[in-house]
Every structure is written in structure tokens, then in C-alpha cells.
Tab-separated table of C-alpha atoms in Angstrom:
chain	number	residue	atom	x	y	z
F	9	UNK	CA	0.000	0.000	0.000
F	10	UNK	CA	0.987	3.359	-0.627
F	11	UNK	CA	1.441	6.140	1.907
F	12	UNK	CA	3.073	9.943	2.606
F	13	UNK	CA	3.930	11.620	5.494
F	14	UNK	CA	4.702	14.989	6.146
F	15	UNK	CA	6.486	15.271	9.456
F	16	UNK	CA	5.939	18.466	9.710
F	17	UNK	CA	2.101	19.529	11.009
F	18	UNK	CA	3.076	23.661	10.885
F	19	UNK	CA	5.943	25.552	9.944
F	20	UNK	CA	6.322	29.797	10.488
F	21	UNK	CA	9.231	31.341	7.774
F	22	UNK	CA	9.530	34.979	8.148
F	23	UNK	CA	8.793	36.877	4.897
F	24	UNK	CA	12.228	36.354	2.643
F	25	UNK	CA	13.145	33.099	4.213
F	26	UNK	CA	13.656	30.258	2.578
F	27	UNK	CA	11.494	27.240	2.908
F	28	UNK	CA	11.781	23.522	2.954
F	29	UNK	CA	8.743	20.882	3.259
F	30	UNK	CA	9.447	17.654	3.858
F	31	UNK	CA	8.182	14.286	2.425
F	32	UNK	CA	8.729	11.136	3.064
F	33	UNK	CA	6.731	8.632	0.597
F	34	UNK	CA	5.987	4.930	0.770
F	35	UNK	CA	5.358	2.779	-2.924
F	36	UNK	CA	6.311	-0.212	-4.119
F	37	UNK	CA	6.488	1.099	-7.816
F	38	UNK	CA	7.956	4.083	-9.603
F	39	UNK	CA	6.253	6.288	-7.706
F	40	UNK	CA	4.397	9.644	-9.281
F	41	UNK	CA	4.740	12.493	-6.740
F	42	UNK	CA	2.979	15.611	-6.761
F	43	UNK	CA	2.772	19.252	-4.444
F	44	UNK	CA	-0.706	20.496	-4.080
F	45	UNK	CA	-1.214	23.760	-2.461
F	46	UNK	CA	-4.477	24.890	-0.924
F	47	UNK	CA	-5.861	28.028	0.144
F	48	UNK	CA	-8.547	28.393	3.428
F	49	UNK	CA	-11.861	26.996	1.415
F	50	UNK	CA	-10.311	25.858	-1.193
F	51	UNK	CA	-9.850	23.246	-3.784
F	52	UNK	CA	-6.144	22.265	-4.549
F	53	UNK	CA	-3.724	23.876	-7.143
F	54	UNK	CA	-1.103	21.405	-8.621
F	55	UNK	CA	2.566	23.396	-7.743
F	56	UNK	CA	4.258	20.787	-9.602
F	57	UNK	CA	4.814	17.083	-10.053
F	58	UNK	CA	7.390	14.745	-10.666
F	59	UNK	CA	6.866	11.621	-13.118
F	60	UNK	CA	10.428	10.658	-14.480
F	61	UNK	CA	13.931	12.348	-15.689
F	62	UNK	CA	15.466	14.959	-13.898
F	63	UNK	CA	15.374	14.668	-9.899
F	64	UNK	CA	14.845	18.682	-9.602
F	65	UNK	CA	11.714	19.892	-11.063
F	66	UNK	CA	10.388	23.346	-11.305
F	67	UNK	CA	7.571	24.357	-10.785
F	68	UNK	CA	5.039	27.675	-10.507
F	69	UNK	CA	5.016	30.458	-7.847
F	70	UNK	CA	8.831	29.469	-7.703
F	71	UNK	CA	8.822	26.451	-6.009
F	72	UNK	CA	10.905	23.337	-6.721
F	73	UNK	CA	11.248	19.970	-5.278
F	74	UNK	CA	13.784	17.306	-5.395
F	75	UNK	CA	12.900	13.699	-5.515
F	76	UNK	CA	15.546	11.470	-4.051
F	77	UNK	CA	14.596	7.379	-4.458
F	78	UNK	CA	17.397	6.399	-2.014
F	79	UNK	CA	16.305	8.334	0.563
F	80	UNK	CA	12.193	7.934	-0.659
F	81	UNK	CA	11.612	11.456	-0.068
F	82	UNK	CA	9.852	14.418	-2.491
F	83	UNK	CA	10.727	17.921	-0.486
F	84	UNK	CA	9.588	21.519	-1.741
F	85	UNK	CA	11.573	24.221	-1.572
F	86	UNK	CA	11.208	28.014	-2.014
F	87	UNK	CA	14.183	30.342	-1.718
F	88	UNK	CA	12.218	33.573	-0.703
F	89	UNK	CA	8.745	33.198	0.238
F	90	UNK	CA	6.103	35.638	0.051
F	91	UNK	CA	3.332	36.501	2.699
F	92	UNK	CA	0.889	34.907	-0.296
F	93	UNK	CA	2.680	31.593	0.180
F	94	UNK	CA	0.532	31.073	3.608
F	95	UNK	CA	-1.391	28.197	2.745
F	96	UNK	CA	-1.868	24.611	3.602
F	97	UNK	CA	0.795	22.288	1.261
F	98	UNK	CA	0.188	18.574	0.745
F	99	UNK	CA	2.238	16.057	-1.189
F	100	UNK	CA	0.970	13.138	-2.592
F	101	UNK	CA	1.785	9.930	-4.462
F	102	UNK	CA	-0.277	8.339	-7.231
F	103	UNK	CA	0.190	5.276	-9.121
F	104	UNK	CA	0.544	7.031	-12.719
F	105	UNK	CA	0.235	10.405	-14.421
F	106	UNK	CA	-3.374	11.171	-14.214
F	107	UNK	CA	-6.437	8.611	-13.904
F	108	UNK	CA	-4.819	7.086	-11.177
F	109	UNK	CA	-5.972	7.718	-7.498
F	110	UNK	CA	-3.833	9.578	-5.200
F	111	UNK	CA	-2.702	9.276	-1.570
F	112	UNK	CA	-2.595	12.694	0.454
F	113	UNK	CA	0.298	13.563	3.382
F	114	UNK	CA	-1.425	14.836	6.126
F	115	UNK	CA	-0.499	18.307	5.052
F	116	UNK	CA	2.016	20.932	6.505
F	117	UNK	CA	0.245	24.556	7.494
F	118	UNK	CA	2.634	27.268	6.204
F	119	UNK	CA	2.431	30.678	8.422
F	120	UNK	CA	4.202	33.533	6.734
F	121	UNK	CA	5.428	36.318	9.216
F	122	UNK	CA	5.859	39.986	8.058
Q	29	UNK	CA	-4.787	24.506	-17.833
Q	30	UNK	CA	-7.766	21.923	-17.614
Q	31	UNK	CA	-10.489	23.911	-15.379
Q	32	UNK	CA	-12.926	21.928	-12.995
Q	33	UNK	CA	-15.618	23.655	-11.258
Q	34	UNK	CA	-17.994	22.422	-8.543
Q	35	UNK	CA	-21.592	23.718	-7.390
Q	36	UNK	CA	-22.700	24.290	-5.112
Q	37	UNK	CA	-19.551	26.023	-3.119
Q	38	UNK	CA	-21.493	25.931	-0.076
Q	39	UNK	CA	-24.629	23.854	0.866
Q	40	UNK	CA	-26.612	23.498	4.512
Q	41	UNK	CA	-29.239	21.271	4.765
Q	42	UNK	CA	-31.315	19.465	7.836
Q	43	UNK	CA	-30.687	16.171	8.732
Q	44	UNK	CA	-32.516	13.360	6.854
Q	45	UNK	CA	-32.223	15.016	3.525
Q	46	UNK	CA	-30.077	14.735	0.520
Q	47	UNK	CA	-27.402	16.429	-1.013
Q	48	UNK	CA	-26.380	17.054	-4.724
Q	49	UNK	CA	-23.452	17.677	-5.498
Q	50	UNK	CA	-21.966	18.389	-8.781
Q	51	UNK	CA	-18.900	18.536	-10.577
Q	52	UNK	CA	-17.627	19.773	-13.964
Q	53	UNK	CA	-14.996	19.527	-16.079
Q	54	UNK	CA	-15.572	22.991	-17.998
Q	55	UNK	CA	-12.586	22.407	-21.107
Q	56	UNK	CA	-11.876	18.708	-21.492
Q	57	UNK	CA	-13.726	15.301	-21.328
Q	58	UNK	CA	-13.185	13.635	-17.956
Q	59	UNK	CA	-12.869	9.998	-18.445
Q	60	UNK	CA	-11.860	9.463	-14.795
Q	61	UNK	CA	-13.446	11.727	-11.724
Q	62	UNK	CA	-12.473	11.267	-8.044
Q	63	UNK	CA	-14.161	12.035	-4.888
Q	64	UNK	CA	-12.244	13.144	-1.931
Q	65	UNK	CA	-13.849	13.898	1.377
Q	66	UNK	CA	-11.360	16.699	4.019
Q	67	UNK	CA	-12.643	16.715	7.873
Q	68	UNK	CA	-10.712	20.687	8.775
Q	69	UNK	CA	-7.894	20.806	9.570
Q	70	UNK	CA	-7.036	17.806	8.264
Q	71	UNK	CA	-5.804	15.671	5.065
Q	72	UNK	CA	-8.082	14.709	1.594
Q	73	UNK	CA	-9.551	10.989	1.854
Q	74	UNK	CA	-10.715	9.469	-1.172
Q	75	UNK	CA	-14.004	8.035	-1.188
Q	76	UNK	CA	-14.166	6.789	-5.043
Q	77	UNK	CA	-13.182	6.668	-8.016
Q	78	UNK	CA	-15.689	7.366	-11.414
Q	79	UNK	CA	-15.126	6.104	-14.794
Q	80	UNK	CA	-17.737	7.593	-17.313
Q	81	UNK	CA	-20.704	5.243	-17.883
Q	82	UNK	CA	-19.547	3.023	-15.071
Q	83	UNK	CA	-19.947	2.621	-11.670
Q	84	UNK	CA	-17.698	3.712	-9.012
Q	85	UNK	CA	-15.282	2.197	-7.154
Q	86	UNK	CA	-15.753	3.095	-3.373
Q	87	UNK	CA	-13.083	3.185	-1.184
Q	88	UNK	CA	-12.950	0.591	2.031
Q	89	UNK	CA	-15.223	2.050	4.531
Q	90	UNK	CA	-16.861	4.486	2.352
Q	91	UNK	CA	-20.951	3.219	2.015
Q	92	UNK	CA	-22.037	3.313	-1.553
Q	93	UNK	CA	-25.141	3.236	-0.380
Q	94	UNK	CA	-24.850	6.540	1.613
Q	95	UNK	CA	-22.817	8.595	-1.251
Q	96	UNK	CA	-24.355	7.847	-4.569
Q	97	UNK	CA	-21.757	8.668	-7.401
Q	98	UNK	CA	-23.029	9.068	-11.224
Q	99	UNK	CA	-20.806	9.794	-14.007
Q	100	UNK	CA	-23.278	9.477	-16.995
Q	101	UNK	CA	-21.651	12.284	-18.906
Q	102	UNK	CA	-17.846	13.455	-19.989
Q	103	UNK	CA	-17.920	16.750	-18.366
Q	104	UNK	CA	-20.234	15.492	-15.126
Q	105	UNK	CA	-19.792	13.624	-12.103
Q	106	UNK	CA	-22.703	13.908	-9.325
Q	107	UNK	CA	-21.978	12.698	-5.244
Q	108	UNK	CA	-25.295	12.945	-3.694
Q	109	UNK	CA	-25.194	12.309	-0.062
Q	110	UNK	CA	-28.526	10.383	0.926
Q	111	UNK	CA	-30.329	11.068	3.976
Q	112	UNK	CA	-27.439	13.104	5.630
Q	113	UNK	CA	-26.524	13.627	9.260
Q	114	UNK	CA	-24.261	15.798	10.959
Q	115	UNK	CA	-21.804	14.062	10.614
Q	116	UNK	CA	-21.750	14.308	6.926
Q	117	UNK	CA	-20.482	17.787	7.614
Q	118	UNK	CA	-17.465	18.464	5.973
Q	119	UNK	CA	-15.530	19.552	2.492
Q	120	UNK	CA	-16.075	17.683	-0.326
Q	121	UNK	CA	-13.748	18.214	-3.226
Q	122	UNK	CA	-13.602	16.525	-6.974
Q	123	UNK	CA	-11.041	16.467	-9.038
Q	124	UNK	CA	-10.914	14.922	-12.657
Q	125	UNK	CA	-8.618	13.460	-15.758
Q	126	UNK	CA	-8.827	12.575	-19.135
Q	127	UNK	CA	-7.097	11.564	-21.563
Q	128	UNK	CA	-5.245	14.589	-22.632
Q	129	UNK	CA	-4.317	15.702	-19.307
Q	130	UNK	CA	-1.312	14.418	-17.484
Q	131	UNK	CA	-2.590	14.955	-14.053
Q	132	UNK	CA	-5.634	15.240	-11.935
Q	133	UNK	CA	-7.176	19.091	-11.790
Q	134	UNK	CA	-8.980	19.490	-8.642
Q	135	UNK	CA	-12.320	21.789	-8.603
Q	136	UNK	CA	-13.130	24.612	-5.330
Q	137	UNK	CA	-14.899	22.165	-2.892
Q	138	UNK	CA	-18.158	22.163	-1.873
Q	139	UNK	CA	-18.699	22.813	2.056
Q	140	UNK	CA	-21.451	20.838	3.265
Q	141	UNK	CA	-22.798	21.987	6.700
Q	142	UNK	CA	-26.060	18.912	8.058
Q	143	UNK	CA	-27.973	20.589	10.741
């Protein structure tokens, strides 16, 4: 069975800091890995994703994410983050690109302080 | 990028009735729509999968009975929640793929409140 965890429940960055989010994923398989962001009420907005090639994908808002297999881990980064950048993050494996189901971390609460 | 919407964004209702929910994919066919249930404060759990003009695949624990799921159309997936309680409360949140897209797109959520 698949699973994520995010160890990390909250995290507060001062405005400019850099940011990490960790995540630690569980699959038996090549796994597909994806960052979802979501603001209070609502839906999710894909940040970026991760299917095969190059271990350091880009994605939008500025955010990137390394996947590492040895060490089965997917974690965002940001170099500078903006007070916008408050918002729940979750990251989530899936079982192929699209009409697969995915498995949810339990999310990690980003507070931004001025 | 692929657009999914939901409606209604918010819903309250009294306990014993049902719930409609619906969800759109507004610029591409959907072949496969998911279901995903989020208590606050707390992580999505999927509670089926949809394939168009099939039935759904519930997740363990999830009562088919309960959450009725109908995909009859390539742009529509319905969850109706049947005779709901409070404890039905929560966010309920789509998301859909197709054939041309490489991921799932997730629409707003719907925020059911049962009295």
C-alpha cells in the first residue's frame, strides 16, 4: 500500500526566508509524486509534479522539489517566500500520471510572518 | 490549464435530507473523476473513483449506499449524499482526468454543513 507523510504539522518562515517541506513517501512502484497547495476553502492547485527524468523539477510560484529514491523522499523548496505563500501544502503519491488515485500527506500549514 | 468547477460552493441542509453535489470539467472530457472527502484541519480521503458510464469504485469504509456517485456524462460527475446527518459535515472536493491531461485538476470544494 501506498502512503506519505509529512512530518511536519506547521511551519512559520519569516517573509524572505527560505522554505523547505518535507516528504517522506511509501510505494512499491515508480512512484508519481505531486505538491498540491491549498488556500482556506479551497480546492487544490497542482505546484508541480514529478513523473520521471530529472530529480529537480520546477515548478510555478517558484517552487521546486527534489525527488531522491534512495532516501524515498519528495521535499519543496522556495528560496524567498512571500506573505501569499501562507497556505496549507500537501504532497501526494499516485500510481501514474493522471487517472490514477492519489494518496494525500497529512499536510504541513505554512504561516508567513511579516 | 484543464479547469474543474464544482456547485454548489457551499450547501446546509437538515438532517434526513439529501445532497447534490456536482462537478464539472468545464474544457476537457473527464474519463476518470475522483471524490475526496477533508474533515478541517485535516488531510483529503478518497471516497471513489468514477469512470464515465460506469460505476464507481468506493473506497474501504466508504458506504455506496450513503454517497451515490453518477458519471453518466464526460464533463459530469454527481456525489449525492442520501439522507445526511451531521456528521456528513465536511468539504467535499472533486477532481478529474482525461485523456489529454497528465494529471488530476482538482475543482473549489463544496462545504457541506447537516444541521
Amino acid at each position: 500500500a501506498q502512503s506519505v507523510t509529512q512530518p511536519d504539522i506547521h511551519i512559520t518562515v519569516s517573509e524572505g526566508a527560505s522554505l523547505e517541506l518535507r516528504c517522506n513517501y511509501s510505494y512499491g512502484a515508480t512512484p508519481y509524486l505531486f505538491w498540491y497547495v491549498q488556500s482556506p476553502g479551497q480546492g487544490l492547485q497542482l505546484l508541480l509534479k514529478y513523473f520521471s527524468g530529472d530529480t529537480l523539477v520546477q515548478g510555478i510560484k517558484g517552487f521546486e522539489a527534489e525527488f531522491k529514491r534512495s532516501q524515498s523522499s519528495f521535499n519543496l523548496r522556495k528560496p524567498s517566500v512571500h506573505w501569499s505563500d501562507a497556505a496549507e501544502y500537501f504532497c501526494a503519491v499516485g500510481a501514474g500520471a493522471a487517472g490514477n488515485k492519489l494518496t494525500f500527506g497529512g499536510g504541513t500549514r505554512v504561516l508567513v510572518k511579516p | 490549464g484543464a479547469v474543474v468547477s464544482q456547485h454548489p460552493s457551499r450547501v446546509i441542509c437538515k438532517s434526513g435530507t439529501s445532497v447534490k453535489i456536482e462537478c464539472r470539467s468545464l474544457d476537457f472530457q473527464a474519463t476518470t473523476m475522483f471524490w475526496y472527502r477533508q474533515f478541517p484541519k485535516q488531510s483529503l480521503m478518497l471516497m471513489a473513483t468514477s469512470n464515465e458510464g460506469s460505476k464507481a469504485t468506493y473506497e474501504q469504509g466508504v458506504e455506496k449506499d450513503k454517497f451515490l456517485i453518477n458519471h453518466a456524462s464526460l464533463t459530469l460527475s454527481t456525489l449525492t449524499v442520501t439522507s445526511a446527518h451531521p456528521e456528513d459535515s465536511s468539504f467535499y472536493i472533486c477532481s478529474a482526468s482525461g485523456l489529454r491531461t497528465d494529471t488530476q485538476y482538482f475543482g473549489p470544494g463544496t462545504r457541506l454543513t447537516v444541521l
